[in-house]
């Protein structure tokens, strides 16, 4: 029987959605597994999140300390290393916290490590079979992960269906076992993202451009289409990295979350970090010259063509309406 | 400041349409176009800018075969001072921990104040930097989008977190950082720049030279192994519009209208 610990991230005492997604993930690893939720933090927020998790998990471990008030990956790692059984499977979210903490945690626990699992296909001969993606989502792979001496695995947020099992569990306080929590990396502050000139979250229609736009001058082509549609231009991350548009126009996990009625993905491949910012089930139009682009799997309607020719033609047709 | 930047030669996602081989267990690698991992260019640029400010040297290192030399030369053409190739048949089939173990061998041979990696590479695991740091007992920060050198003993580091917010940290040196895209604007490298470094000698180090037990790396040491590649069928997929441009546009406008996207 597999022992699974799931590390639940939370904000101000409210557990992230991942808390319900772990239950599905753990079942897919081993339906007979013992699953224990683990939370770290301090004060009333920690008590609140730990108590809330007893409705989903039979056992909840809380580790409280002033040094854990902000989730500094180095400090959390130390606490988990001291509290958790090293032969267990530890799950964490594949987000900016999980990416920060988990590779190092696997070394300190002398466990196997796998990142960004999107599916599990059970354990055979001590090896867990999991599915993950490579090359920007263009291909998937099956990976065999030897969990016989423990494993640390990050799972993709949103990839596993949330379950709200009624557990009526109990909280165990292991704060006393956290050990030395001094760190060589010290958290200072969070600087909020800058507010831009337009608010892309307010628009019902977004004309969103990706690396397929190719050159800075071509942004204007998208702007003309947006104007004709009464829409606003948004973009993927590489466009912001290149400084062709402001950060406030970036859609995705490290940008804005948008909920338009219609989302026009123009020359965007459809990475999960980008699509993670597209919520509310909009009608997604994808135009991409690569028929195998992952965006076509999540879009409602797709066109295989060059956006630099297609967008001006569409703009003209709309103007003539 | 002595800076080591770990880089990787990867299939270029912008230049390739990925196909499976006839056996269906690997990519068809015959005609793939390779380049430097996107994130690594930002790491090398950042290292060069730091050295321009405070002095020191930038060394680029990669684990790979002789073909990986080209990515070292490209980064040297950007301005890195030295390149090192870590190569041995025993390294083949390494998982993330194996690669980190090999790099650790090189780190222990040198004297580096700062070790940079890209935030992730082609396998999108983002694992090597964090593992290397933990093995060396050095502090680590991932997804770094700002570095300010404060003194010989500490730096100030910004990490990009959800929503594009920035988490500021003070980190003791030496440390390992993984660099996120957008931290800078990597300089352009022309053919002439590459030619200038074409003759520079790049030392090659094997497991023995690095003092690594071959059974701890490569396929032998890997706890995590890729079984196969496949192209998933996710959901129904998009309705694909075909025909002349005029026909496609007419159909598209109709659909957008019905979804409330056009008046
Ligand atoms: C921690 C982290 C956070 C991230 N956060 C975000 C985020 O918030 N938002 C985000 O977008 N990304 C984010 N990324 C990056 C993400 O992983 C992808 O690299 C990025 O989304 C790719 O952008 P893209 O689709 O525009 O470019 P690519 O993946 O390069 O795709 C370009 C597409 O354009 C097509 N194309 C090229 N030319 C044409 C043409 N002329 N006509 C039609 N099609 C064409 C190509 O076929 C390709 O499919 C993040 C990454 C990490 C590691």
XYZ file of C-alpha atoms and ligand atoms in Angstrom:
637
model
C 0.000 0.000 0.000
C 1.330 3.381 -0.986
C 1.660 6.185 1.544
C 0.929 9.527 -0.146
C 1.407 12.985 1.347
C -0.174 15.868 -0.532
C 1.204 19.337 0.176
C -1.677 21.812 0.103
C -0.810 25.399 -0.773
C -3.139 28.065 0.561
C -3.675 31.808 0.611
C -4.853 33.477 3.815
C -6.219 30.214 5.188
C -8.097 29.179 2.037
C -6.799 26.010 0.365
C -5.964 26.197 -3.354
C -8.131 24.167 -5.775
C -5.331 21.600 -5.947
C -6.558 20.257 -2.570
C -9.526 18.559 -4.291
C -7.512 17.575 -7.385
C -4.999 15.560 -5.329
C -7.736 13.116 -4.330
C -8.231 12.050 -7.952
C -4.472 11.993 -8.576
C -3.819 9.821 -5.504
C -6.569 7.363 -6.508
C -4.976 7.014 -9.939
C -1.599 6.272 -8.341
C -3.005 3.627 -6.014
C -6.706 3.279 -5.134
C -5.687 1.694 -1.813
C -3.211 4.430 -0.828
C -3.328 6.191 2.541
C -3.523 9.864 1.687
C -2.531 12.550 4.167
C -2.779 16.287 3.578
C 0.092 18.464 4.799
C -0.117 22.207 5.394
C 2.469 24.659 6.633
C 2.020 28.244 7.790
C 1.419 30.123 10.984
C -1.286 31.388 13.298
C -5.030 31.487 12.605
C -4.631 31.030 8.837
C -2.927 27.694 9.335
C -5.581 26.469 11.782
C -8.308 27.559 9.392
C -6.904 25.750 6.359
C -6.045 22.622 8.362
C -9.591 22.433 9.763
C -11.147 22.997 6.335
C -9.154 20.076 4.911
C -10.639 17.580 7.395
C -13.757 17.565 5.213
C -11.653 16.049 2.406
C -8.894 14.092 4.153
C -8.937 11.539 6.960
C -5.637 12.878 8.252
C -4.257 16.399 8.044
C -0.785 17.250 9.291
C -0.121 20.870 10.162
C 3.288 22.370 10.725
C 3.187 25.846 12.203
C 6.008 28.296 12.724
C 6.557 32.040 12.282
C 9.275 31.162 9.759
C 6.609 29.396 7.652
C 4.211 32.358 7.524
C 5.289 33.003 3.936
C 5.996 29.815 1.932
C 9.750 30.247 1.413
C 10.631 27.040 -0.460
C 13.867 26.451 1.439
C 12.160 26.715 4.816
C 9.156 24.584 3.821
C 11.540 21.971 2.423
C 13.400 21.742 5.703
C 10.178 21.309 7.663
C 8.835 18.632 5.312
C 12.132 16.735 5.373
C 11.970 16.543 9.132
C 8.310 15.581 9.381
C 7.533 13.310 6.430
C 8.376 9.651 5.998
C 11.091 9.525 3.334
C 9.811 6.376 1.664
C 6.436 7.977 0.873
C 5.174 9.643 -2.291
C 4.884 13.426 -1.872
C 2.655 15.391 -4.249
C 2.862 19.145 -4.788
C 1.479 21.532 -7.422
C 3.501 22.223 -10.571
C 3.308 25.973 -10.110
C 5.897 28.573 -9.146
C 6.045 27.222 -5.593
C 6.244 23.524 -6.474
C 8.882 24.225 -9.140
C 10.884 26.094 -6.515
C 10.747 23.535 -3.735
C 10.328 20.042 -5.152
C 13.530 19.231 -7.092
C 15.581 20.062 -3.996
C 13.159 18.222 -1.705
C 13.631 15.035 -3.757
C 17.412 15.242 -3.260
C 17.119 15.851 0.481
C 14.686 12.933 0.829
C 16.778 10.772 -1.521
C 13.609 10.153 -3.549
C 12.826 9.956 -7.247
C 11.492 13.147 -8.839
C 8.984 13.701 -11.620
C 7.586 17.071 -12.683
C 4.277 18.208 -14.093
C 2.380 14.909 -14.197
C -0.918 15.205 -16.077
C -2.057 11.610 -15.519
C -1.143 8.472 -13.551
C -1.564 4.880 -14.723
C -0.893 2.956 -11.514
C 2.058 1.225 -9.862
C 3.616 -2.050 -11.045
C 6.826 -3.595 -9.633
C 7.525 -0.501 -7.558
C 7.340 1.714 -10.635
C 4.687 4.352 -11.060
C 3.670 5.023 -14.645
C 2.802 8.628 -15.303
C 2.056 10.885 -18.247
C 3.717 14.229 -18.856
C 4.378 16.537 -21.771
C 7.540 17.763 -23.442
C 8.482 20.348 -26.043
C 5.846 22.920 -25.169
C 3.046 20.335 -25.187
C 3.786 19.127 -28.721
C 4.343 15.546 -27.520
C 3.395 13.475 -24.482
C 5.460 10.764 -22.827
C 4.899 7.855 -20.484
C 7.443 7.900 -17.690
C 8.302 5.071 -15.301
C 9.205 6.441 -11.889
C 10.772 4.106 -9.316
C 8.885 4.964 -6.118
C 10.233 2.074 -4.032
C 12.362 4.496 -1.983
C 9.943 7.389 -2.118
C 9.162 10.006 -4.732
C 8.415 13.700 -5.013
C 6.014 14.442 -7.875
C 4.492 17.724 -8.989
C 1.097 17.567 -10.696
C -0.293 20.058 -13.171
C -2.994 22.251 -11.583
C -6.314 21.636 -13.326
C -5.258 18.307 -14.883
C -7.085 16.103 -12.362
C -10.840 16.400 -11.793
C -11.627 17.795 -8.323
C -13.445 15.461 -5.926
C -15.127 16.590 -2.751
C -15.056 13.459 -0.638
C -16.564 13.771 2.821
C -13.875 12.504 5.173
C -14.485 13.922 8.649
C -10.779 13.629 9.431
C -8.564 14.912 12.199
C -5.699 17.377 12.400
C -2.339 16.288 13.815
C -0.004 19.082 14.895
C 3.607 18.272 14.045
C 4.994 21.761 14.566
C 7.325 20.384 17.200
C 9.112 18.186 14.676
C 9.884 20.939 12.135
C 13.474 21.300 13.371
C 15.908 24.080 12.479
C 14.231 26.499 10.057
C 17.006 29.018 9.415
C 17.605 29.638 5.714
C 20.222 30.955 3.328
C 17.438 32.517 1.290
C 15.257 35.049 3.050
C 11.879 36.298 1.813
C 11.598 40.089 1.667
C 8.328 41.097 -0.028
C 5.953 40.523 -2.933
C 5.899 43.319 -5.505
C 2.512 43.427 -7.294
C 2.474 43.329 -11.108
C 2.181 46.718 -12.787
C -1.207 47.920 -13.944
C -1.240 48.700 -17.666
C -3.092 51.151 -19.899
C -5.815 48.652 -20.870
C -7.552 46.033 -18.767
C -7.762 42.902 -20.936
C -9.876 41.176 -18.286
C -12.782 43.531 -19.052
C -13.092 42.761 -22.764
C -15.653 40.263 -24.162
C -13.477 39.583 -27.192
C -9.710 39.222 -27.207
C -7.471 39.080 -30.266
C -4.498 37.335 -28.706
C -1.175 37.169 -30.543
C 1.674 34.726 -30.006
C 5.139 34.199 -31.378
C 3.547 33.513 -34.775
C 3.226 37.301 -35.221
C 6.965 37.176 -35.930
C 7.814 40.882 -35.883
C 6.990 43.893 -33.782
C 5.568 45.801 -36.761
C 2.991 43.055 -37.303
C 1.304 43.770 -33.958
C -0.515 46.507 -35.826
C -2.243 43.880 -37.986
C -3.750 42.409 -34.824
C -4.656 45.868 -33.554
C -6.582 46.567 -36.760
C -8.501 43.315 -36.435
C -9.268 44.057 -32.789
C -10.505 47.519 -33.684
C -12.805 46.145 -36.389
C -14.207 43.615 -33.903
C -14.515 46.043 -31.008
C -12.012 43.821 -29.218
C -8.766 44.307 -27.311
C -5.317 42.881 -28.136
C -3.786 40.472 -25.636
C -0.784 38.166 -26.095
C 1.332 35.215 -25.013
C 4.475 35.513 -22.956
C 7.145 35.659 -25.703
C 5.541 38.875 -27.008
C 6.017 40.479 -23.584
C 9.533 39.040 -23.211
C 10.406 40.723 -26.526
C 8.905 43.984 -25.128
C 6.483 44.276 -28.069
C 3.500 44.623 -25.723
C 3.123 45.474 -22.046
C 3.103 42.779 -19.382
C -0.470 43.754 -18.497
C -1.590 42.296 -21.845
C -0.121 38.849 -21.159
C -2.596 35.990 -20.720
C -1.496 33.000 -18.639
C -0.428 31.695 -15.273
C 2.265 34.356 -14.947
C 0.014 36.979 -16.535
C -3.685 37.765 -16.453
C -6.640 35.418 -16.110
C -9.291 36.373 -18.658
C -12.925 35.270 -19.135
C -13.993 36.625 -22.526
C -16.874 35.344 -24.673
C -14.593 34.854 -27.670
C -10.837 34.226 -27.550
C -8.955 34.541 -30.843
C -5.609 32.718 -30.495
C -3.472 33.971 -33.386
C -0.135 32.149 -33.794
C -0.239 30.748 -30.252
C 0.827 27.112 -29.734
C -1.411 26.521 -26.700
C 0.996 25.772 -23.826
C -0.683 24.988 -20.501
C 0.807 28.087 -18.913
C -0.905 30.185 -21.559
C -4.230 28.329 -21.539
C -4.171 28.386 -17.721
C -5.136 32.053 -18.004
C -8.114 31.444 -20.297
C -11.099 30.708 -18.065
C -14.893 30.742 -18.204
C -15.141 28.405 -21.221
C -14.979 31.033 -23.992
C -15.425 30.215 -27.682
C -11.815 29.704 -28.772
C -10.776 30.442 -32.336
C -7.284 29.165 -33.214
C -5.375 30.208 -36.303
C -2.015 28.498 -36.670
C 0.073 27.415 -39.625
C 1.005 24.128 -37.906
C -1.885 21.608 -38.125
C -0.357 19.729 -35.159
C -0.241 22.729 -32.816
C -1.656 21.703 -29.386
C -3.990 24.726 -29.467
C -6.232 22.837 -31.926
C -6.998 20.292 -29.202
C -8.500 22.901 -26.913
C -9.968 25.317 -29.473
C -13.594 25.245 -30.657
C -12.799 26.205 -34.206
C -9.472 26.028 -36.012
C -7.961 27.312 -39.216
C -4.600 26.161 -40.568
C -3.114 29.175 -42.250
C -0.677 32.082 -41.960
C -2.043 34.692 -39.530
C -0.203 37.458 -41.363
C -2.410 36.852 -44.401
C -5.534 35.731 -42.578
C -5.933 38.579 -40.085
C -5.976 41.406 -42.693
C -8.480 39.431 -44.820
C -10.728 38.916 -41.783
C -10.440 42.603 -40.865
C -11.540 43.629 -44.361
C -14.490 41.227 -44.344
C -15.695 42.501 -40.958
C -15.396 46.129 -42.064
C -17.536 45.358 -45.097
C -20.301 43.821 -43.008
C 32.305 37.169 -9.691
C 32.890 33.707 -11.175
C 29.677 32.569 -12.845
C 28.872 29.136 -14.237
C 25.923 28.876 -16.625
C 24.497 25.436 -17.427
C 23.089 25.246 -20.955
C 21.486 22.599 -23.167
C 21.105 21.812 -26.847
C 17.417 21.115 -27.534
C 15.064 20.552 -30.487
C 13.765 23.975 -31.491
C 9.988 24.080 -30.882
C 9.557 26.996 -33.293
C 11.367 25.253 -36.170
C 10.069 21.682 -35.970
C 6.861 19.775 -36.478
C 7.383 16.810 -34.188
C 6.637 13.339 -35.593
C 7.034 9.960 -33.971
C 9.434 7.440 -35.509
C 8.044 4.364 -37.242
C 8.306 2.280 -34.045
C 6.316 4.980 -32.246
C 8.613 5.011 -29.210
C 10.762 8.051 -29.947
C 10.678 11.248 -31.941
C 11.774 11.049 -35.527
C 15.060 12.836 -34.896
C 16.532 12.673 -38.396
C 15.610 16.139 -39.600
C 15.171 17.970 -36.311
C 16.565 21.479 -36.036
C 18.393 22.010 -32.724
C 19.278 25.213 -30.932
C 20.142 26.533 -27.471
C 17.328 26.138 -24.951
C 15.446 29.466 -24.980
C 15.782 30.045 -21.214
C 19.559 29.516 -21.315
C 20.161 32.522 -23.545
C 18.600 34.716 -20.872
C 20.822 33.083 -18.228
C 23.992 33.686 -20.251
C 22.986 37.283 -21.030
C 22.352 37.929 -17.327
C 25.740 36.444 -16.394
C 27.512 38.635 -18.965
C 25.732 41.746 -17.688
C 26.689 40.961 -14.076
C 30.342 40.430 -15.005
C 30.296 43.664 -17.041
C 29.247 45.458 -13.837
C 31.280 43.771 -11.123
C 34.049 41.924 -13.003
C 34.799 38.220 -13.200
C 34.257 35.464 -15.743
C 31.391 33.609 -17.323
C 31.850 29.888 -18.013
C 29.239 27.926 -19.944
C 28.927 24.195 -19.407
C 26.809 21.487 -20.967
C 26.326 17.750 -20.609
C 26.114 16.198 -24.047
C 27.889 14.696 -27.021
C 30.242 16.397 -29.480
C 27.275 18.041 -31.233
C 26.595 20.030 -28.075
C 29.809 21.953 -28.662
C 27.925 24.209 -31.064
C 25.707 25.583 -28.283
C 28.767 26.322 -26.129
C 30.328 28.233 -29.034
C 27.136 30.170 -29.588
C 27.070 31.274 -25.939
C 30.782 32.101 -26.109
C 30.035 34.244 -29.156
C 27.532 36.107 -26.921
C 30.409 36.852 -24.555
C 30.964 33.894 -22.237
C 34.694 33.550 -21.521
C 35.014 29.773 -21.318
C 33.173 26.654 -22.382
C 33.324 23.146 -20.918
C 31.778 19.997 -22.405
C 30.934 17.152 -20.005
C 30.759 14.039 -22.125
C 30.923 10.292 -21.502
C 28.993 7.296 -22.819
C 28.132 6.591 -19.183
C 26.124 9.845 -19.050
C 23.620 8.634 -21.637
C 20.096 8.064 -20.352
C 20.603 10.232 -17.260
C 17.506 11.501 -15.496
C 17.416 14.957 -13.928
C 19.298 13.767 -10.866
C 21.954 12.199 -13.088
C 22.506 15.480 -14.949
C 22.687 17.380 -11.652
C 25.230 14.823 -10.352
C 27.437 15.340 -13.429
C 27.238 19.134 -13.127
C 28.045 18.907 -9.433
C 31.297 17.195 -10.426
C 32.283 20.254 -12.445
C 31.133 22.752 -9.799
C 33.343 21.053 -7.207
C 36.358 21.335 -9.569
C 35.892 25.080 -9.976
C 35.261 27.963 -7.635
C 31.991 29.575 -8.602
C 30.133 32.319 -6.751
C 26.999 32.022 -8.829
C 25.547 29.141 -10.830
C 22.765 29.809 -13.300
C 20.504 27.497 -15.290
C 17.493 28.127 -17.506
C 14.168 27.779 -15.662
C 13.423 24.701 -17.769
C 14.414 23.036 -21.049
C 12.861 20.710 -23.635
C 11.515 18.197 -21.092
C 9.838 21.083 -19.200
C 10.756 19.585 -15.844
C 12.674 22.554 -14.408
C 14.577 20.219 -12.120
C 18.339 20.392 -12.603
C 19.058 23.709 -10.869
C 17.108 22.893 -7.719
C 18.670 19.432 -7.489
C 22.193 20.747 -8.022
C 21.696 23.343 -5.280
C 20.382 20.747 -2.822
C 23.290 18.386 -3.568
C 25.771 21.201 -2.918
C 23.808 22.505 0.082
C 23.591 25.891 -1.591
C 20.543 28.176 -1.524
C 18.348 28.153 -4.635
C 15.735 30.351 -6.252
C 13.769 29.423 -9.374
C 12.102 31.522 -12.085
C 14.362 34.481 -11.375
C 13.514 37.678 -13.240
C 15.741 40.130 -11.380
C 19.246 39.981 -9.882
C 20.923 42.779 -7.933
C 24.424 42.182 -6.636
C 24.485 43.714 -3.145
C 27.844 42.603 -1.790
C 30.362 39.759 -1.981
C 28.176 37.670 0.278
C 24.552 38.335 -0.702
C 22.413 39.150 -3.712
C 18.847 40.355 -4.069
C 16.758 38.155 -6.296
C 13.270 38.602 -7.767
C 11.221 35.514 -8.658
C 8.274 35.658 -10.999
C 5.272 34.104 -9.286
C 1.625 33.636 -10.289
C -0.095 36.567 -11.931
C 3.240 38.148 -12.852
C 3.859 39.300 -9.287
C 7.448 39.361 -8.103
C 8.729 37.717 -4.934
C 11.852 39.459 -3.638
C 14.434 37.477 -1.667
C 17.870 38.005 -0.192
C 20.117 35.058 -0.989
C 23.541 34.156 0.392
C 26.395 33.514 -2.056
C 27.342 31.133 -3.505
C 23.922 30.122 -4.800
C 22.112 28.510 -7.712
C 19.421 30.396 -9.635
C 17.161 29.299 -12.493
C 16.458 32.128 -14.905
C 13.035 32.961 -16.364
C 12.586 34.474 -19.838
C 12.090 38.237 -19.972
C 14.730 39.060 -17.316
C 16.752 40.826 -20.044
C 16.987 41.059 -23.817
C 19.579 38.489 -24.945
C 22.022 39.973 -27.432
C 22.002 38.947 -31.057
C 24.720 36.581 -32.225
C 25.759 36.821 -35.876
C 27.734 34.431 -38.039
C 30.816 36.621 -37.539
C 30.602 36.290 -33.787
C 30.428 32.513 -34.047
C 33.389 32.478 -36.437
C 35.510 34.384 -33.939
C 35.197 31.613 -31.372
C 35.287 28.724 -33.866
C 38.876 27.843 -33.031
C 38.750 28.318 -29.259
C 39.601 25.081 -27.489
C 36.747 23.595 -25.463
C 37.922 21.108 -22.829
C 35.995 17.829 -22.665
C 35.661 16.078 -19.295
C 34.483 12.520 -18.729
C 33.247 10.707 -15.613
C 36.801 9.899 -14.466
C 37.973 13.504 -14.856
C 34.971 14.672 -12.828
C 35.398 12.002 -10.165
C 31.947 10.549 -10.809
C 30.969 6.942 -10.200
C 29.538 5.916 -13.628
C 26.866 3.746 -11.989
C 25.387 6.807 -10.225
C 24.538 8.516 -13.522
C 23.225 7.602 -16.961
C 20.703 4.858 -17.508
C 22.244 2.840 -14.657
C 21.556 5.520 -12.055
C 18.189 6.718 -13.350
C 15.103 6.169 -11.191
C 12.962 8.039 -13.686
C 12.841 6.754 -17.264
C 10.914 7.802 -20.315
C 9.063 4.785 -21.702
C 7.738 6.220 -24.959
C 6.446 9.283 -26.767
C 2.906 9.670 -28.013
C 0.603 12.312 -29.388
C -2.504 12.480 -27.221
C -6.055 12.824 -28.476
C -7.484 15.378 -26.097
C -11.241 15.752 -26.280
C -12.964 16.256 -29.577
C -10.524 18.849 -30.850
C -11.451 21.913 -32.857
C -13.847 22.000 -35.767
C -11.427 22.685 -38.621
C -12.609 25.152 -41.237
C -11.520 24.439 -44.788
C -12.087 25.904 -48.233
C -11.150 29.184 -49.876
C -10.177 32.095 -47.639
C -13.513 33.784 -48.431
C -15.490 30.684 -47.482
C -13.529 30.202 -44.273
C -13.985 33.829 -43.295
C -17.745 33.704 -43.963
C -18.102 30.603 -41.764
C -15.926 32.060 -39.044
C -17.807 35.373 -38.905
C -21.089 33.495 -38.613
C -19.772 31.456 -35.673
C -18.232 34.443 -33.885
C -21.535 36.320 -34.278
C -23.521 33.464 -32.788
C -21.187 33.462 -29.766
C -21.702 37.169 -29.200
C -18.261 38.203 -30.437
C -19.492 40.443 -33.243
C -22.467 42.762 -33.428
C 6.717 29.296 -15.034
C 6.273 29.647 -16.412
C 5.230 30.539 -16.577
C 4.773 30.858 -17.853
N 3.723 31.734 -17.957
C 3.209 32.000 -19.182
C 2.077 32.869 -19.321
O 1.551 33.419 -18.345
N 1.595 33.089 -20.570
C 2.145 32.504 -21.684
O 1.646 32.751 -22.787
N 3.228 31.714 -21.579
C 3.777 31.447 -20.356
N 4.887 30.648 -20.263
C 5.569 30.217 -21.496
C 4.901 29.036 -22.154
O 5.417 27.842 -21.612
C 5.170 29.042 -23.674
O 6.554 29.100 -23.906
C 4.489 30.219 -24.386
O 3.138 30.303 -24.010
C 4.580 30.055 -25.881
O 4.027 31.180 -26.531
P 3.517 31.091 -28.019
O 2.437 30.096 -28.128
O 3.219 32.475 -28.467
O 4.838 30.641 -28.814
P 5.217 29.258 -29.474
O 5.018 28.137 -28.559
O 6.538 29.460 -30.100
O 4.110 29.101 -30.618
C 4.045 29.908 -31.736
C 2.991 29.303 -32.650
O 2.791 30.136 -33.763
C 2.676 29.354 -34.941
N 3.070 30.227 -36.040
C 4.294 30.706 -36.339
N 4.231 31.535 -37.396
C 2.938 31.588 -37.780
C 2.228 32.273 -38.806
N 2.847 33.107 -39.639
N 0.893 32.066 -38.916
C 0.253 31.229 -38.065
N 0.864 30.571 -37.065
C 2.188 30.745 -36.919
C 3.554 28.158 -34.694
O 3.108 27.061 -35.459
C 3.383 27.935 -33.181
O 2.340 27.019 -32.901
C 5.385 30.306 -18.996
C 6.443 29.417 -18.832
C 6.893 29.089 -17.564
C 8.033 28.135 -17.416
